């Protein structure tokens, strides 16, 4: 799928976000090496810290379906500049994706920034050795 279609899908996905507290919807699209697509939204809770970000929802959905090999991740937020993933999501990305894995960050006006996982979280803690 072309990137513009994936961006549109991330925007459509964000409409399913459960955000009664922040009113800040996020849509994530995770593409596997086989071309399977896992979408994710942020899911908030009255107990705020229990919120799950859109990126982690997509990753956890894919991992729990048995998927392990991924191609790219697209993240959309209603921001002026392309959305900046939180630290927890960067750590989860570092767990499942290679350092050169491509993440496309998308703003409200559909402008994008492409970053690798290594750029998003340099010198990351990725194993116990
Ligand atoms: N959020 C995400 O889902 N992903 C990001 O990249 C940044 C922040 C969510 C968490 C919360 O539901 C809302 O945005 C405001 O922080």
Coordinates of C-alpha atoms and ligand atoms in Angstrom, one line a residue:
X1 CA 0.0 0.0 0.0
X2 CA 1.3 3.5 -0.9
X3 CA 2.2 5.7 2.0
X4 CA -0.5 8.2 1.3
X5 CA -3.1 5.4 1.7
X6 CA -1.5 4.4 5.0
X7 CA -1.6 8.0 6.2
X8 CA -5.3 8.2 5.3
X9 CA -5.9 4.9 7.1
X10 CA -4.1 6.3 10.2
X11 CA -6.4 9.3 10.1
X12 CA -9.5 7.2 9.7
X13 CA -8.3 4.9 12.5
X14 CA -7.9 7.9 14.9
X15 CA -11.7 8.4 14.7
X16 CA -12.2 5.3 16.7
X17 CA -10.0 6.6 19.6
X18 CA -11.6 6.4 23.0
X19 CA -10.5 9.8 24.4
X20 CA -13.2 11.3 26.7
X21 CA -10.6 12.9 28.9
X22 CA -8.0 14.4 26.5
X23 CA -10.0 14.7 23.3
X24 CA -6.7 14.0 21.6
X25 CA -7.2 11.1 19.2
X26 CA -4.3 9.1 17.9
X27 CA -4.4 6.6 15.0
X28 CA -1.6 4.1 14.4
X29 CA -1.1 1.7 11.5
X30 CA 1.4 -1.1 11.8
X31 CA 2.3 -3.1 8.7
X32 CA 3.7 -6.5 8.8
X33 CA 6.3 -7.9 6.4
X34 CA 3.5 -9.9 4.8
X35 CA 1.5 -6.8 4.3
X36 CA -1.0 -7.5 7.1
X37 CA -2.3 -4.3 8.8
X38 CA -2.9 -3.8 12.5
X39 CA -4.5 -0.6 13.6
X40 CA -4.5 1.0 17.0
X41 CA -6.0 3.9 18.9
X42 CA -5.5 5.5 22.2
X43 CA -7.8 4.1 24.9
X44 CA -8.2 6.2 28.0
X45 CA -9.5 5.5 31.4
X46 CA -11.0 7.5 34.3
X47 CA -7.9 6.3 36.1
X48 CA -5.6 8.3 33.8
X49 CA -2.4 6.3 34.0
X50 CA -4.2 3.2 32.7
X51 CA -4.4 4.9 29.2
X52 CA -3.0 2.9 26.4
X53 CA -1.5 4.9 23.5
X54 CA -2.4 4.2 19.9
X55 CA 1.0 3.0 19.0
X56 CA 1.1 0.4 21.8
X57 CA -2.5 -0.7 21.0
X58 CA -1.4 -1.5 17.4
X59 CA 1.8 -3.3 18.5
X60 CA 0.0 -5.3 21.2
X61 CA -2.7 -6.3 18.9
X62 CA -0.2 -7.6 16.3
X63 CA 2.0 -9.4 18.9
X64 CA -1.0 -11.1 20.5
X65 CA -2.1 -12.3 17.0
X66 CA 1.3 -14.0 16.7
X67 CA 2.9 -11.5 14.3
X68 CA 6.6 -10.8 14.8
X69 CA 8.0 -9.4 11.6
X70 CA 7.1 -5.8 10.8
X71 CA 7.8 -3.4 8.0
X72 CA 6.7 0.1 9.1
X73 CA 4.5 2.1 11.5
X74 CA 2.5 5.2 10.7
X75 CA 1.2 7.4 13.6
X76 CA -1.2 10.2 13.2
X77 CA -2.1 12.9 15.7
X78 CA -4.0 16.2 15.5
X79 CA -0.8 18.2 16.1
X80 CA 0.7 21.2 14.3
X81 CA 4.0 19.3 13.8
X82 CA 4.1 15.6 13.2
X83 CA 3.2 13.7 16.4
X84 CA 6.0 12.8 18.8
X85 CA 5.5 9.4 20.4
X86 CA 5.7 9.1 24.2
X87 CA 8.7 7.5 25.9
X88 CA 6.7 4.4 26.8
X89 CA 5.8 3.8 23.2
X90 CA 9.4 4.3 22.1
X91 CA 10.5 1.7 24.5
X92 CA 7.9 -0.8 23.3
X93 CA 9.0 0.0 19.7
X94 CA 12.6 -0.8 20.7
X95 CA 11.4 -4.2 22.0
X96 CA 9.8 -5.3 18.8
X97 CA 11.4 -3.4 15.9
X98 CA 15.0 -3.2 14.6
X99 CA 16.9 0.1 15.1
X100 CA 16.5 1.0 11.4
X101 CA 12.7 0.3 11.4
X102 CA 10.8 3.2 9.7
X103 CA 8.2 5.2 11.7
X104 CA 6.2 7.9 9.8
X105 CA 4.9 10.6 12.1
X106 CA 1.9 12.6 10.7
X107 CA 0.5 16.0 11.7
X108 CA -3.0 17.4 11.4
X109 CA -2.2 18.9 7.9
X110 CA -0.8 15.5 6.8
X111 CA 2.8 16.7 6.8
X112 CA 5.2 13.9 7.8
X113 CA 8.5 13.2 9.5
X114 CA 10.2 9.9 9.0
X115 CA 12.3 8.6 11.8
X116 CA 13.9 5.3 12.7
X117 CA 13.4 3.5 16.0
X118 CA 17.1 4.1 16.7
X119 CA 16.6 7.9 16.2
X120 CA 13.5 7.9 18.4
X121 CA 15.2 6.0 21.2
X122 CA 19.0 6.1 21.0
X123 CA 21.1 3.9 23.4
X124 CA 18.0 2.0 24.3
X125 CA 17.7 -0.8 26.9
X126 CA 16.7 -3.8 24.8
X127 CA 17.9 -6.9 26.7
X128 CA 19.2 -8.0 30.0
X129 CA 22.8 -8.6 28.8
Ligands
LIG1 N1 -1.0 9.5 23.0 C1 -0.9 8.5 22.1 O1 -1.8 7.7 22.0 N2 0.2 8.5 21.3 C2 1.2 9.5 21.3 O2 2.1 9.4 20.5 C3 1.1 10.6 22.2 C4 0.1 10.6 23.2 C5 -2.2 9.7 23.8 C6 -2.2 9.3 25.2 C7 -3.5 10.1 25.7 O3 -4.6 9.3 25.4 C8 -3.5 11.3 24.8 O4 -2.7 11.0 23.7 C9 -3.0 12.6 25.5 O5 -1.7 12.3 26.1

